[in-house]
PDB file of C-alpha atoms in Angstrom:
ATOM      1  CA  UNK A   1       3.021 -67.534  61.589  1.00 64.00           C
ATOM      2  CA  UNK A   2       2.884 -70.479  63.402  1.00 69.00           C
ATOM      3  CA  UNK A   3      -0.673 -70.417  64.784  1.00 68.00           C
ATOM      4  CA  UNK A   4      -2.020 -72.631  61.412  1.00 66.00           C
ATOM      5  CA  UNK A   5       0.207 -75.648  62.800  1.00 71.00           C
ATOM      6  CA  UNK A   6      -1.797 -78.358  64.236  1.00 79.00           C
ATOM      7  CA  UNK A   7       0.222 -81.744  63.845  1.00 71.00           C
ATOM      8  CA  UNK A   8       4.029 -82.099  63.945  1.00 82.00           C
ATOM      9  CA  UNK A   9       6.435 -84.287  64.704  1.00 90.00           C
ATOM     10  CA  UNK A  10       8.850 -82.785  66.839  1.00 94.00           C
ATOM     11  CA  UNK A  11       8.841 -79.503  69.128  1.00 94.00           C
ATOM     12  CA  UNK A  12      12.041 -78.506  70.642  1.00 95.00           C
ATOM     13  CA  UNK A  13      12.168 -75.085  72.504  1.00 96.00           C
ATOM     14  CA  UNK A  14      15.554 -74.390  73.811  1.00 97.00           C
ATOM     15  CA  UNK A  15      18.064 -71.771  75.330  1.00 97.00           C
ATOM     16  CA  UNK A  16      15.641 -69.187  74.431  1.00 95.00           C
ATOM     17  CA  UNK A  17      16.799 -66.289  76.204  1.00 95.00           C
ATOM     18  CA  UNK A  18      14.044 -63.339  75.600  1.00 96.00           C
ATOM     19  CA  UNK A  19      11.197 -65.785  74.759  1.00 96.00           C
ATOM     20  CA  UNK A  20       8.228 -65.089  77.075  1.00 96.00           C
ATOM     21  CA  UNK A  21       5.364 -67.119  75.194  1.00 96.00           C
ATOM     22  CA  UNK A  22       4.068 -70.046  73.613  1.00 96.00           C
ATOM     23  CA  UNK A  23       1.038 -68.643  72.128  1.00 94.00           C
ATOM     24  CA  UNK A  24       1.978 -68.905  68.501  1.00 93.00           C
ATOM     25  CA  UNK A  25       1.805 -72.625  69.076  1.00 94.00           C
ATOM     26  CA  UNK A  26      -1.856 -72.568  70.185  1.00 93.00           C
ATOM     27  CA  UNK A  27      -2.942 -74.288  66.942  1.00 93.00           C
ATOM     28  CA  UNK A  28      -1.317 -77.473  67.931  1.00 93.00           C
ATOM     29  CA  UNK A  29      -3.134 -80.616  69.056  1.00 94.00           C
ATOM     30  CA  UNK A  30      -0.651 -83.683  68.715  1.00 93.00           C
ATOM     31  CA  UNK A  31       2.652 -84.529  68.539  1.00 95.00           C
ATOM     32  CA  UNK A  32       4.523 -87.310  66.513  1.00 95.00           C
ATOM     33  CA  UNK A  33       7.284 -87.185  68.478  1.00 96.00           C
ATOM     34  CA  UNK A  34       8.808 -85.118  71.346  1.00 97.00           C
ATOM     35  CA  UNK A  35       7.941 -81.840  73.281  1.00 97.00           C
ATOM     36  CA  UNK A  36      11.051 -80.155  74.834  1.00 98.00           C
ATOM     37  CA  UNK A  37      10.861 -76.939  76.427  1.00 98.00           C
ATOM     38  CA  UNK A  38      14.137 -76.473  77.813  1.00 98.00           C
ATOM     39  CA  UNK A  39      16.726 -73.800  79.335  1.00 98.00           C
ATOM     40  CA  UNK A  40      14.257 -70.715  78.515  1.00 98.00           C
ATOM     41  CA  UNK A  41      15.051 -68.266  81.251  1.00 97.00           C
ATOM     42  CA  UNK A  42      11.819 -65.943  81.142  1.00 98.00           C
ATOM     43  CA  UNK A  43       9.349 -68.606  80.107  1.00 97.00           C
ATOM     44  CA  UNK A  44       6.327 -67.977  82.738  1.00 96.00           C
ATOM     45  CA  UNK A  45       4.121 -70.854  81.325  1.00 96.00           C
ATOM     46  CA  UNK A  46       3.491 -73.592  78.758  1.00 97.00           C
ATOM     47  CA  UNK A  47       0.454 -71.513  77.550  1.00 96.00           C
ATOM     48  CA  UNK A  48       0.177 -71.949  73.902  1.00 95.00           C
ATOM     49  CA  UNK A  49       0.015 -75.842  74.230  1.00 96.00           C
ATOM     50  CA  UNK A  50      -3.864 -75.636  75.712  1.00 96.00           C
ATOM     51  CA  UNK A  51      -4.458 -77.530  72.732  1.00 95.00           C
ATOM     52  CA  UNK A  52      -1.980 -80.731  72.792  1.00 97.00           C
ATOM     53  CA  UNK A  53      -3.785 -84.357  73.553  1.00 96.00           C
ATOM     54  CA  UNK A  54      -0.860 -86.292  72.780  1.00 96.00           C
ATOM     55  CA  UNK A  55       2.773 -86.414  72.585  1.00 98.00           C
ATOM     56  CA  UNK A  56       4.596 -89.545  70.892  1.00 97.00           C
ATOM     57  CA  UNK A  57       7.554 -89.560  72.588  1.00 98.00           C
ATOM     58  CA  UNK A  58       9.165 -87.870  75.804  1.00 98.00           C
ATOM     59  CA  UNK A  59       7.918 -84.573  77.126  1.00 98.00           C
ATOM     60  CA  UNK A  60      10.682 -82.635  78.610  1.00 98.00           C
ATOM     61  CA  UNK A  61      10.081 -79.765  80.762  1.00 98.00           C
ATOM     62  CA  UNK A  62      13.426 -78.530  82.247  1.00 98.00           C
ATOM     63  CA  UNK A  63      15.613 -75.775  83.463  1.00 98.00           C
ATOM     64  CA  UNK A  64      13.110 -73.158  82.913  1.00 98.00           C
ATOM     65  CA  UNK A  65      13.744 -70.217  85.483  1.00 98.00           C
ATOM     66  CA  UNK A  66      10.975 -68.361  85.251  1.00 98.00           C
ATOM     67  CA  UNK A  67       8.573 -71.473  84.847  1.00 98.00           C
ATOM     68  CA  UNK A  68       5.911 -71.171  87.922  1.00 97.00           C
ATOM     69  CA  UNK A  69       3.667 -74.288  86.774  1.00 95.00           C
ATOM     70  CA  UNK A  70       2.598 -76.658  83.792  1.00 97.00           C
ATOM     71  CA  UNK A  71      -0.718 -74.354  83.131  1.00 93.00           C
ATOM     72  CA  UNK A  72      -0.902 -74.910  78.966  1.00 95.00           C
ATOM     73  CA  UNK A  73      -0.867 -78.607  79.401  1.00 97.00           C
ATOM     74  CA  UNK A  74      -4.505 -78.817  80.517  1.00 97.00           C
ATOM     75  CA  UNK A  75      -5.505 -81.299  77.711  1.00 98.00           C
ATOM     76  CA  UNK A  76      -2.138 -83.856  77.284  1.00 98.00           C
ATOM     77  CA  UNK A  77      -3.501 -86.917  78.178  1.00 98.00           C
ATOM     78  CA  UNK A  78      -0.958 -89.670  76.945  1.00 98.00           C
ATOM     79  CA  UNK A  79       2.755 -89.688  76.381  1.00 98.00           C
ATOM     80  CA  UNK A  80       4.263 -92.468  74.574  1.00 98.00           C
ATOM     81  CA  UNK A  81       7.584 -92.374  76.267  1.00 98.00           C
ATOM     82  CA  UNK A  82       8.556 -90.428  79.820  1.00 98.00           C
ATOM     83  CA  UNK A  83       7.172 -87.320  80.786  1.00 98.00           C
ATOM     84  CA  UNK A  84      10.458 -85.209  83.033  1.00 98.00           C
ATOM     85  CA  UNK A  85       9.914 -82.037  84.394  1.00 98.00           C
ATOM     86  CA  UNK A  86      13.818 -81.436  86.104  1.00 98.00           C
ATOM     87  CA  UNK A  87      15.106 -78.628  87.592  1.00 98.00           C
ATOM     88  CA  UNK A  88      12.973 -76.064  87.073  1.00 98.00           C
ATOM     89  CA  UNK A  89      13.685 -73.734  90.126  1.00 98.00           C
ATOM     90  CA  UNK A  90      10.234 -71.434  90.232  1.00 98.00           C
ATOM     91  CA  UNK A  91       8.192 -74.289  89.920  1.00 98.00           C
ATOM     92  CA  UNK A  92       5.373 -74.155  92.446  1.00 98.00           C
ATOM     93  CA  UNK A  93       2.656 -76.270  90.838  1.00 98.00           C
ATOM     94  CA  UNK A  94       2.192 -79.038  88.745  1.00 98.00           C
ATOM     95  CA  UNK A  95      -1.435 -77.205  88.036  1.00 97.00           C
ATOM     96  CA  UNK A  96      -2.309 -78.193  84.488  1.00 96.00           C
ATOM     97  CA  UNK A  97      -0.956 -81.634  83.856  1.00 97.00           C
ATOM     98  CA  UNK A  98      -4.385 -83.051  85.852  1.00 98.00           C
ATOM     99  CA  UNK A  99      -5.555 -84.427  82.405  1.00 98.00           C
ATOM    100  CA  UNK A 100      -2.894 -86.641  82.240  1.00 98.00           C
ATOM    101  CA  UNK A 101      -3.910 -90.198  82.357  1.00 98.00           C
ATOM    102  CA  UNK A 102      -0.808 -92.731  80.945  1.00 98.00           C
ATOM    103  CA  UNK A 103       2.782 -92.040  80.512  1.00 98.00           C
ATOM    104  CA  UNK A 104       4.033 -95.173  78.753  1.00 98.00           C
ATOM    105  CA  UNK A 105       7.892 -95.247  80.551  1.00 98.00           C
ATOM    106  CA  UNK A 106       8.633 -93.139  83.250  1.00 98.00           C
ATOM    107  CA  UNK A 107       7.198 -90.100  84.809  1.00 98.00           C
ATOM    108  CA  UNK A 108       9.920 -88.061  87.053  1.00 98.00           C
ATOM    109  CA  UNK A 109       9.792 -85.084  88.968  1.00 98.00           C
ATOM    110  CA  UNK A 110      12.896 -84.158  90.094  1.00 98.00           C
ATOM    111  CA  UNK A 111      15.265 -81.173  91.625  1.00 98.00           C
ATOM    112  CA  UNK A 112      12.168 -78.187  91.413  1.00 98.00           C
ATOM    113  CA  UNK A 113      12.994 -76.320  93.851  1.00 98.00           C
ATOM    114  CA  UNK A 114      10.076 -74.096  94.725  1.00 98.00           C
ATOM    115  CA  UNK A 115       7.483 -76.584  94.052  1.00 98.00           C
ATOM    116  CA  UNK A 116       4.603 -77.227  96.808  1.00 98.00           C
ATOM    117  CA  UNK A 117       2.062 -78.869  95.033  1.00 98.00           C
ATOM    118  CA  UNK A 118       1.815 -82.301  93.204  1.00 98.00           C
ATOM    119  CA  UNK A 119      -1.697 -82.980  93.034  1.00 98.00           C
ATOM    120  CA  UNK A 120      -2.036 -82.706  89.407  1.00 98.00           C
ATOM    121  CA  UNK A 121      -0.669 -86.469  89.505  1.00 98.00           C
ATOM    122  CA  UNK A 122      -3.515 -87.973  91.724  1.00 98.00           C
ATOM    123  CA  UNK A 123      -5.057 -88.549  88.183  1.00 96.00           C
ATOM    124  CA  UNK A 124      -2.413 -90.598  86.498  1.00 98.00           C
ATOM    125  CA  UNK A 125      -3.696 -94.028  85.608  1.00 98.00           C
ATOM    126  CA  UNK A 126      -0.650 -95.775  84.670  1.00 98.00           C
ATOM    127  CA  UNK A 127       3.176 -95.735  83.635  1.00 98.00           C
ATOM    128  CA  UNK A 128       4.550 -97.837  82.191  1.00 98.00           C
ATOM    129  CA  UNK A 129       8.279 -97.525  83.890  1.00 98.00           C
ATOM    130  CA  UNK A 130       9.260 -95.921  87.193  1.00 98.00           C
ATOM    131  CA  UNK A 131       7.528 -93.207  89.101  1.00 98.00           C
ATOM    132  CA  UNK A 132      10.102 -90.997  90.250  1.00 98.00           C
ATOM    133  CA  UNK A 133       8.985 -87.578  92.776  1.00 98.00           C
ATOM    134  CA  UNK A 134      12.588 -86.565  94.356  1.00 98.00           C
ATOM    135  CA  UNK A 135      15.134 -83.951  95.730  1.00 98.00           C
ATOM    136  CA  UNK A 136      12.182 -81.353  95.634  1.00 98.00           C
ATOM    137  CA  UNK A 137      13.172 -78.993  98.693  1.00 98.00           C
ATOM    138  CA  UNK A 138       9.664 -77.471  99.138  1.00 98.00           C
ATOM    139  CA  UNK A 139       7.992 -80.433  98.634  1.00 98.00           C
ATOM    140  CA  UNK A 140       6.514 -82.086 101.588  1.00 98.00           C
ATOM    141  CA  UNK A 141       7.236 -85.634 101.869  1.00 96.00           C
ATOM    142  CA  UNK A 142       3.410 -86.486 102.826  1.00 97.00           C
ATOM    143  CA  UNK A 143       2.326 -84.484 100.197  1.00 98.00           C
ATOM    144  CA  UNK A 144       4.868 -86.566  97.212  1.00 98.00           C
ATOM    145  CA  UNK A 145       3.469 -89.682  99.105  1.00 98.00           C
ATOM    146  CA  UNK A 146       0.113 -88.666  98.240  1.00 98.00           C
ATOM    147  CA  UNK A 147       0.671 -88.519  94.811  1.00 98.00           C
ATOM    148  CA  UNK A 148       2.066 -91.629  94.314  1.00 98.00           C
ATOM    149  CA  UNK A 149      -0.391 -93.423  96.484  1.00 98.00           C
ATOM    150  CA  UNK A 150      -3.321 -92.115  94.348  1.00 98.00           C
ATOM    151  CA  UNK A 151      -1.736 -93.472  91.276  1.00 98.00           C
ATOM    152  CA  UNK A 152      -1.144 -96.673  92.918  1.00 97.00           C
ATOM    153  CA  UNK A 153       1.449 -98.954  92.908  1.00 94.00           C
ATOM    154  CA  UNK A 154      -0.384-101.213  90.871  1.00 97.00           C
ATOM    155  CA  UNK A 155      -0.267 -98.461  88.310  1.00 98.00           C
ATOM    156  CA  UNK A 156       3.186 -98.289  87.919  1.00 98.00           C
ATOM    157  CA  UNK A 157       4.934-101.178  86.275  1.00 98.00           C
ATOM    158  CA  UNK A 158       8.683-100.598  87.382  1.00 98.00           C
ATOM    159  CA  UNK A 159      10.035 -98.877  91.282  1.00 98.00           C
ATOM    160  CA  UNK A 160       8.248 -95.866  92.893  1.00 98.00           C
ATOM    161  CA  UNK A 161      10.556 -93.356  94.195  1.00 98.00           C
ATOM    162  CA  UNK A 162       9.578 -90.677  96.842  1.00 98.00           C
ATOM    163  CA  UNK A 163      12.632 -89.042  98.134  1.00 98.00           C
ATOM    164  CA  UNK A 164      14.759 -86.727  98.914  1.00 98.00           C
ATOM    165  CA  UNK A 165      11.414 -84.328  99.305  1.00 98.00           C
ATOM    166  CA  UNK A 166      11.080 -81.822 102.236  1.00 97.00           C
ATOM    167  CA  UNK A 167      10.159 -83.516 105.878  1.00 94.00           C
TER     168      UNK A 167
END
């Protein structure tokens, strides 16, 4: 299987219908490239990518129904283009991305409408582009404000968006 993987370039994990686990990925450690996990309508979690320190590129968490929070990305640390997680509707937490230290263009949260809880960012030492946290109904505005105050302006080299966000 898959589990003997630990470097590869690219992982792209779309429109996966049935697919209710990552764990045959749990060998991998870096990526080259790009993570996508994308359109997978049972996916509960990103368990199976405990292991992954690095990403290369973007990391693209979107449209994932069933998705309740980023628990499997406990040890990314740096991604060396934008880190989106869009639209993904059970989203409660970002639990899990707290390891995550630089995103080299832009980090976004945007459109998840269940989520509650941000505080996985307060850890993020720098990005490179914009810091986006927006149009997340359940999301109290004080809460998204947090967040991007703990990161700091300073941190962020281009605009700092927090909008949109519950009251």
């Amino acid at each position: 299987g898959l589990q003997a993987l630990s470097v590869v370039d690219e992982v792209h994990i779309e429109a996966n219908a049935a697919l209710s686990s990552l764990s045959a990925l749990a060998g991998l450690t870096s990526l080259g490239g790009y993570l996508q996990v994308v359109d997978n309508a049972v996916l509960p979690s990103l368990d199976g990518l405990q292991g992954v320190a690095t990403v290369g590129d973007s990391v693209v968490i979107l449209g994932n129904a069933a998705l309740t929070s980023l628990s499997g990305l406990t040890a990314l640390t740096d991604v060396g283009d934008s880190w989106l997680v869009v639209d993904n509707p059970s989203l409660v937490t970002l639990d899990g991305a707290e390891a995550l230290r630089t995103v080299a263009v832009d980090l976004t949260v945007r459109g998840n409408l269940s989520l509650t809880d941000v505080s996985a960012l307060h850890t993020v030492a720098s990005i490179g582009g914009d810091l986006s946290i927006v149009d997340n109904a359940a999301l109290r505005g004080g809460d998204a404000l947090a967040a991007a105050s703990a990161i700091g302006a300073g941190n962020v080299s281009g605009s700092v968006d927090v909008s949109g966000n519950a009251p």
